[in-house]
Short mmCIF file of N, CA and C in Angstrom, two decimals:
data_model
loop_
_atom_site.label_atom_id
_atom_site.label_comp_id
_atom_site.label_asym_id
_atom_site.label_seq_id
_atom_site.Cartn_x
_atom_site.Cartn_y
_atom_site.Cartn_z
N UNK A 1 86.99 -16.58 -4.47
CA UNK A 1 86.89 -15.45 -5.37
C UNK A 1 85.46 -14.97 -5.56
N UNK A 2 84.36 -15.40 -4.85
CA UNK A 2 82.94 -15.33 -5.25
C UNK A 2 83.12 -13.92 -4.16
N UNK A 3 82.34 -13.15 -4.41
CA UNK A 3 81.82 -11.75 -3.35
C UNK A 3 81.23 -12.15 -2.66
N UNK A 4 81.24 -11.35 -1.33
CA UNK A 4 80.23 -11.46 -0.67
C UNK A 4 79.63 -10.59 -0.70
N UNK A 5 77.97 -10.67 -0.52
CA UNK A 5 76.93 -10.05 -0.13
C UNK A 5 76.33 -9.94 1.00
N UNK A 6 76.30 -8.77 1.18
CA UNK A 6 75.52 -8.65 3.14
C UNK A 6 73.96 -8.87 2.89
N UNK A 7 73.45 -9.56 3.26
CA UNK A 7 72.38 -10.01 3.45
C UNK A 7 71.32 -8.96 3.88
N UNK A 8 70.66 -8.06 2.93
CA UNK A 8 69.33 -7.42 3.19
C UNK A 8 68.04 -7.60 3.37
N UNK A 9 68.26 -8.31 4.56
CA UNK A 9 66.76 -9.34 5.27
C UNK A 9 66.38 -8.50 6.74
N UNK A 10 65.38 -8.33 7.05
CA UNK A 10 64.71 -7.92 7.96
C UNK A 10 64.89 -8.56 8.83
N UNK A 11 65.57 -8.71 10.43
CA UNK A 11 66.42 -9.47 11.15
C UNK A 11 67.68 -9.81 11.14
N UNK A 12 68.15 -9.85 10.11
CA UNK A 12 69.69 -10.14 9.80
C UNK A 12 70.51 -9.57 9.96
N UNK A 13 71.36 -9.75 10.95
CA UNK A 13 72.43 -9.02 11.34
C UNK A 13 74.08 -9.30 11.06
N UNK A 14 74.75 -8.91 10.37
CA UNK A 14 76.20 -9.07 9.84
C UNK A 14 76.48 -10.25 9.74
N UNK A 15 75.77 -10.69 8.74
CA UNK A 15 75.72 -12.05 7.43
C UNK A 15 75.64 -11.40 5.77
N UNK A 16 76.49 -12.54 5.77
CA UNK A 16 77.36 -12.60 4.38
C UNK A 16 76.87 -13.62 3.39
N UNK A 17 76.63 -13.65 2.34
CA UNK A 17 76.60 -14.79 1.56
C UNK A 17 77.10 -14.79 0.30
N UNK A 18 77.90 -16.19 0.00
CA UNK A 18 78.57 -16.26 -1.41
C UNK A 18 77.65 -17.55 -2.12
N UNK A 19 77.00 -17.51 -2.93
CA UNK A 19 76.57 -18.74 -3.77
C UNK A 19 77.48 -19.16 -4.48
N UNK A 20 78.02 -20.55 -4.35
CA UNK A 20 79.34 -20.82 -5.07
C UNK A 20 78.89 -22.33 -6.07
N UNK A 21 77.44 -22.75 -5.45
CA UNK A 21 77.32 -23.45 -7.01
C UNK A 21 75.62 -23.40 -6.81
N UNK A 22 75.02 -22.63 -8.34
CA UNK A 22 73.76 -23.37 -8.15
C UNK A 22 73.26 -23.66 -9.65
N UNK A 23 72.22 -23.38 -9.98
CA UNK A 23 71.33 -23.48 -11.40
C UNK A 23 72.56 -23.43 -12.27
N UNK A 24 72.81 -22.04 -12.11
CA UNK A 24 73.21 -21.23 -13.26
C UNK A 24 74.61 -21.67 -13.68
N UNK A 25 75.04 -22.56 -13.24
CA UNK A 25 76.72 -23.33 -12.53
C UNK A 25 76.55 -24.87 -13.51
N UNK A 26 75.30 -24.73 -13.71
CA UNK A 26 74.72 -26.55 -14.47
C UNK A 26 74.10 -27.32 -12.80
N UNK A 27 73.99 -27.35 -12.25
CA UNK A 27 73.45 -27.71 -10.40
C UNK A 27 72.02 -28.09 -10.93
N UNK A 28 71.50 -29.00 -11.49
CA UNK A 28 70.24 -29.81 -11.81
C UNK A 28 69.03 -29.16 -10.75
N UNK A 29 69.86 -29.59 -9.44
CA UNK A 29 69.13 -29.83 -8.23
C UNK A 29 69.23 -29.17 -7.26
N UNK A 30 70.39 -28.86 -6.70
CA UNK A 30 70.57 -28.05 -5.37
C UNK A 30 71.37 -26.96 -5.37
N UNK A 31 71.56 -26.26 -4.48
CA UNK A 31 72.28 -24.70 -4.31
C UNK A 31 72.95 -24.66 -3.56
N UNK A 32 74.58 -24.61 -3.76
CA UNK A 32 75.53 -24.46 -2.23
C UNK A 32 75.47 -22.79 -2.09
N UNK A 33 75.31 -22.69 -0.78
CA UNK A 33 75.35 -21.01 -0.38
C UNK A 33 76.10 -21.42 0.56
N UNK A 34 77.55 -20.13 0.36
CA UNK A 34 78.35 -20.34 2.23
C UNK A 34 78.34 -18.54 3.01
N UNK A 35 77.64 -19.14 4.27
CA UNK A 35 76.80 -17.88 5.16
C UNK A 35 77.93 -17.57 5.71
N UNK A 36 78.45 -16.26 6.06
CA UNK A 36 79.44 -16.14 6.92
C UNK A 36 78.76 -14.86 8.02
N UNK A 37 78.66 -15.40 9.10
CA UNK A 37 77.95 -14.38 10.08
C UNK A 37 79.17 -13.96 11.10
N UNK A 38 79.43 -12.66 11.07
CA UNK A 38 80.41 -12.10 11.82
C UNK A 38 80.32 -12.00 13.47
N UNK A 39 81.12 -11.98 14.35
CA UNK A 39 80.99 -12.03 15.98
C UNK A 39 79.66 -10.76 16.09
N UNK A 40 78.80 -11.49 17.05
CA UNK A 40 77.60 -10.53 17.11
C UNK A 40 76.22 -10.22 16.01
N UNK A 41 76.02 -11.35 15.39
CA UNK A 41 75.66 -10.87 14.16
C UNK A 41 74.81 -12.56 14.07
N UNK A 42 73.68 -12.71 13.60
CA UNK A 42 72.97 -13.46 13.28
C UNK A 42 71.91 -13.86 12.25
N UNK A 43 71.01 -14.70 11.48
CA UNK A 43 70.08 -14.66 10.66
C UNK A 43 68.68 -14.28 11.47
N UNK A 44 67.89 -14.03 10.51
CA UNK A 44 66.52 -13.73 11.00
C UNK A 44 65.91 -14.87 11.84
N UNK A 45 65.06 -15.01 12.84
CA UNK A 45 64.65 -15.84 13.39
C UNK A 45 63.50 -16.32 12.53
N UNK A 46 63.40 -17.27 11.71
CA UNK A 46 62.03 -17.22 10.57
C UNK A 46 61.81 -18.87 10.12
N UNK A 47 61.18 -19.39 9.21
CA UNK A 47 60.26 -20.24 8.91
C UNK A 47 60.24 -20.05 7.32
N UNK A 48 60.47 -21.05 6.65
CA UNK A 48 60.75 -21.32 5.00
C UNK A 48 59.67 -22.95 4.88
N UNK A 49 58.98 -22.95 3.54
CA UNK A 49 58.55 -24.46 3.24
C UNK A 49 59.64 -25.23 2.72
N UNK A 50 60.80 -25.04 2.82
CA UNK A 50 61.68 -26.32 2.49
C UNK A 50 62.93 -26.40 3.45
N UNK A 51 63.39 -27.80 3.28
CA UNK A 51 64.58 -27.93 4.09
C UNK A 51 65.84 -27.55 3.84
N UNK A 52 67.00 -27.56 4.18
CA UNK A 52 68.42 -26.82 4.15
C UNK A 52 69.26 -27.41 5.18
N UNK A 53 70.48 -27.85 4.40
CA UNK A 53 71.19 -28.25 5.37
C UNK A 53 72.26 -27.76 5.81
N UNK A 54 73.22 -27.59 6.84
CA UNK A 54 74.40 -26.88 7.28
C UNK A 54 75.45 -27.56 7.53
N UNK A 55 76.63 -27.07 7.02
CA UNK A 55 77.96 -27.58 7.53
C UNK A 55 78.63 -26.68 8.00
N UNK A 56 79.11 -26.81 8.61
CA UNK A 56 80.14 -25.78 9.85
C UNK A 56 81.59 -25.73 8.98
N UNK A 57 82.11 -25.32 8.52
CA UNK A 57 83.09 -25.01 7.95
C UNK A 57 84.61 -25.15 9.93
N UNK A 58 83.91 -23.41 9.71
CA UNK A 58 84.50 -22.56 10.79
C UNK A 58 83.73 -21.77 11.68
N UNK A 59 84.61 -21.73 13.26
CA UNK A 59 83.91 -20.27 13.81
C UNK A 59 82.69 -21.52 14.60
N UNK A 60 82.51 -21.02 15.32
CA UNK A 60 81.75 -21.27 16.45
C UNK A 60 79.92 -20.37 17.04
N UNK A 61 78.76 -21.30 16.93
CA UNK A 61 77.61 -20.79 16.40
C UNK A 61 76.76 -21.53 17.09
N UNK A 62 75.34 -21.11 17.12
CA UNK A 62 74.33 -22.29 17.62
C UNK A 62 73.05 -22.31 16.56
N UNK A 63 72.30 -23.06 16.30
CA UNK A 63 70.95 -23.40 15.61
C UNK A 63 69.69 -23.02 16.64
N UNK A 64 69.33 -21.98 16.65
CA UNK A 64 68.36 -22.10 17.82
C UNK A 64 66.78 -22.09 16.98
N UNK A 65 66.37 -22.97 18.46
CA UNK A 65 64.90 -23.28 17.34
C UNK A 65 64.05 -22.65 17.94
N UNK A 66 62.37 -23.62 17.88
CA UNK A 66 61.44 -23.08 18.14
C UNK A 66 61.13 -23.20 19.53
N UNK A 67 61.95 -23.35 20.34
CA UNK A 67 61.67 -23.10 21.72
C UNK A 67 62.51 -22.39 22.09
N UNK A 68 63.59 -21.73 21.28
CA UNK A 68 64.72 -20.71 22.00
C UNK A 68 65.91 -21.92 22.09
N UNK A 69 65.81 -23.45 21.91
CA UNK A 69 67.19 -23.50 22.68
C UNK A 69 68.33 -23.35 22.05
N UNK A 70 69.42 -22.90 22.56
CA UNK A 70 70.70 -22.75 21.25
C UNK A 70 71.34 -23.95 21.42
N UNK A 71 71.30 -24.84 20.30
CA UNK A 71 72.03 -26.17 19.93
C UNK A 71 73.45 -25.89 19.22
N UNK A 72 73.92 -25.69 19.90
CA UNK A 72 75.76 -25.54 19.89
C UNK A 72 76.57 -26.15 18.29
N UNK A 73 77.17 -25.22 17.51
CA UNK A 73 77.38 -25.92 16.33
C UNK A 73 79.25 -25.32 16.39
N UNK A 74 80.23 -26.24 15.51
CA UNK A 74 81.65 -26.21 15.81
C UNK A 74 81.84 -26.73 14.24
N UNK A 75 83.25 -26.13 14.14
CA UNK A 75 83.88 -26.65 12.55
C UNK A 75 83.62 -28.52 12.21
N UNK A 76 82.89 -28.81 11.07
CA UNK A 76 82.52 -29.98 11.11
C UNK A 76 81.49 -31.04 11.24
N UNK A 77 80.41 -29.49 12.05
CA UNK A 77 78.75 -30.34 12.05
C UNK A 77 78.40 -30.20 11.57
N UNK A 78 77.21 -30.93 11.32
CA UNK A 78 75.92 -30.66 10.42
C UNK A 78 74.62 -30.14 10.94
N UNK A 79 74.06 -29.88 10.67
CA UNK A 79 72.10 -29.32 11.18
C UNK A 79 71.92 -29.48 10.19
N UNK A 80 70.39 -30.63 10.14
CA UNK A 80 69.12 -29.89 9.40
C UNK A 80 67.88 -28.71 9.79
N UNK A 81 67.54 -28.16 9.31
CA UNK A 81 66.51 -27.63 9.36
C UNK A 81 65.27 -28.34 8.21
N UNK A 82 64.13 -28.71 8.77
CA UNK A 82 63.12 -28.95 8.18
C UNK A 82 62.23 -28.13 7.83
N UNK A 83 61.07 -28.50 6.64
CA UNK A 83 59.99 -27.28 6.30
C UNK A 83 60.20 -26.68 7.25
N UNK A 84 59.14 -25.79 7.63
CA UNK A 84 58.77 -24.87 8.36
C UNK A 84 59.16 -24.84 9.92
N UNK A 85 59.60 -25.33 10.19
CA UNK A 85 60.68 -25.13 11.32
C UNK A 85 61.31 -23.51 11.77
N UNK A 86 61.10 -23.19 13.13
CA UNK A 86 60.86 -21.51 13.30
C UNK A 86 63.08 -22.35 13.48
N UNK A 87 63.38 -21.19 12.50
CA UNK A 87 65.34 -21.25 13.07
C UNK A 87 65.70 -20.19 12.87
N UNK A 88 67.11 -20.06 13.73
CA UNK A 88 68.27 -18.68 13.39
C UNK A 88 69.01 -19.49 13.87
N UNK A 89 70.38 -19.06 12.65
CA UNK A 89 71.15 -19.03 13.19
C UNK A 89 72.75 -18.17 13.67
N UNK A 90 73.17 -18.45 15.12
CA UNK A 90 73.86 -17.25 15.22
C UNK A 90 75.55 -17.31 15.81
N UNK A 91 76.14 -16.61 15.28
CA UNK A 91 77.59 -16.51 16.02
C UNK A 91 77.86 -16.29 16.76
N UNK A 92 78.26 -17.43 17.85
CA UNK A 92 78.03 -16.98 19.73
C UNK A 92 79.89 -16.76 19.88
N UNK A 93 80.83 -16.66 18.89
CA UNK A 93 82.15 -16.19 19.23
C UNK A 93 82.24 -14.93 19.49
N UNK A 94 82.81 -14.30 20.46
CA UNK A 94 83.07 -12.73 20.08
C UNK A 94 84.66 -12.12 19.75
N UNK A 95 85.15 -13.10 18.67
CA UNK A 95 86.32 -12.63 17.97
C UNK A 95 86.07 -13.35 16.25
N UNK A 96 85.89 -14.18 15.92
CA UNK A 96 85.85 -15.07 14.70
C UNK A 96 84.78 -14.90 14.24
N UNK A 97 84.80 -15.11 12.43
CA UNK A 97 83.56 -15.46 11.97
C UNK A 97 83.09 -16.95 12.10
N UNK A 98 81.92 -16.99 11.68
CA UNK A 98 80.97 -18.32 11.60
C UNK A 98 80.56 -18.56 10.82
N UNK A 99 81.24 -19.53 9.55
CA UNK A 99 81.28 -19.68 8.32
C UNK A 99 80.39 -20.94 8.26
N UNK A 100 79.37 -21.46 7.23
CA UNK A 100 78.99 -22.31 7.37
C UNK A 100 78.77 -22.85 5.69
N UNK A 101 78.31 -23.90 4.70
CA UNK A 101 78.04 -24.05 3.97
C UNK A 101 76.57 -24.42 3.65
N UNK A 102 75.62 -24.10 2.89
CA UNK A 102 74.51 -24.39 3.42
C UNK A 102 73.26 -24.50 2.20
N UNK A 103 73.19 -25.78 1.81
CA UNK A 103 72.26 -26.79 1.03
C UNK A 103 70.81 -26.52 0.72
N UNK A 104 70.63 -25.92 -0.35
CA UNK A 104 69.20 -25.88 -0.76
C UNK A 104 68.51 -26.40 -2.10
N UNK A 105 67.61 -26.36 -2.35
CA UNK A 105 67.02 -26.70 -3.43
C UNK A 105 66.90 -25.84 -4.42
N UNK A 106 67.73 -25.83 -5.67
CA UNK A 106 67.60 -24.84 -6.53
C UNK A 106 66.35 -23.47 -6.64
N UNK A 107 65.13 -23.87 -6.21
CA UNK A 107 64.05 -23.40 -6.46
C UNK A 107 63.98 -22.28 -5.27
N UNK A 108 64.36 -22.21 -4.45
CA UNK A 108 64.77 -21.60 -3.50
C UNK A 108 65.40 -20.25 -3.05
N UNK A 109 66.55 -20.54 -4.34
CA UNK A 109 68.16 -19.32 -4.12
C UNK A 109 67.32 -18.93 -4.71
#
């Protein structure tokens, strides 16, 4: 029942996000955000000082890093991303979305 929001980021292409628990929820500490990036459609290729973690819900995607490679992600994995770590990530299906859940530090959202 949370909305989604299309993501108005410079690079970002047909991503979605619902924050479904953070601060404002009583969340002490961390922030669940779930990204939903549509067939064709990806995050900015960019660099943050903190880490975030991913779960694959659904939909089929890769983590590509700072050398370009796309590390293949499926309903059920995880990725970290660390500090400053160059990442995107993107929906390599071309029918399904690529739903993911994705872990931050309150200070952050």
């Amino acid at each position: 029942d949370i909305k989604k929001v299309e993501m108005d980021m410079e690079g970002a292409e047909k991503v979605f996000k619902q924050v479904t628990i953070s601060k404002a929820d009583g969340s002490p500490s961390f922030c669940f955000r779930v990204f939903t990036i549509e067939p064709g459609g990806h995050t900015p290729y960019h660099t943050h000082d903190f880490e975030h973690l991913n779960y694959i819900i659904s939909g089929q995607g890769a983590l590509v890093d700072e050398q370009e490679i796309k590390h293949p992600l499926a309903p059920d994995d995880i990725a970290i991303v660390l500090p400053d770590d160059k990442h995107q990530l993107r929906n390599t299906s071309d029918n399904e979305p690529f739903v993911s859940i994705c872990a931050v530090p309150n200070e952050y959202e």
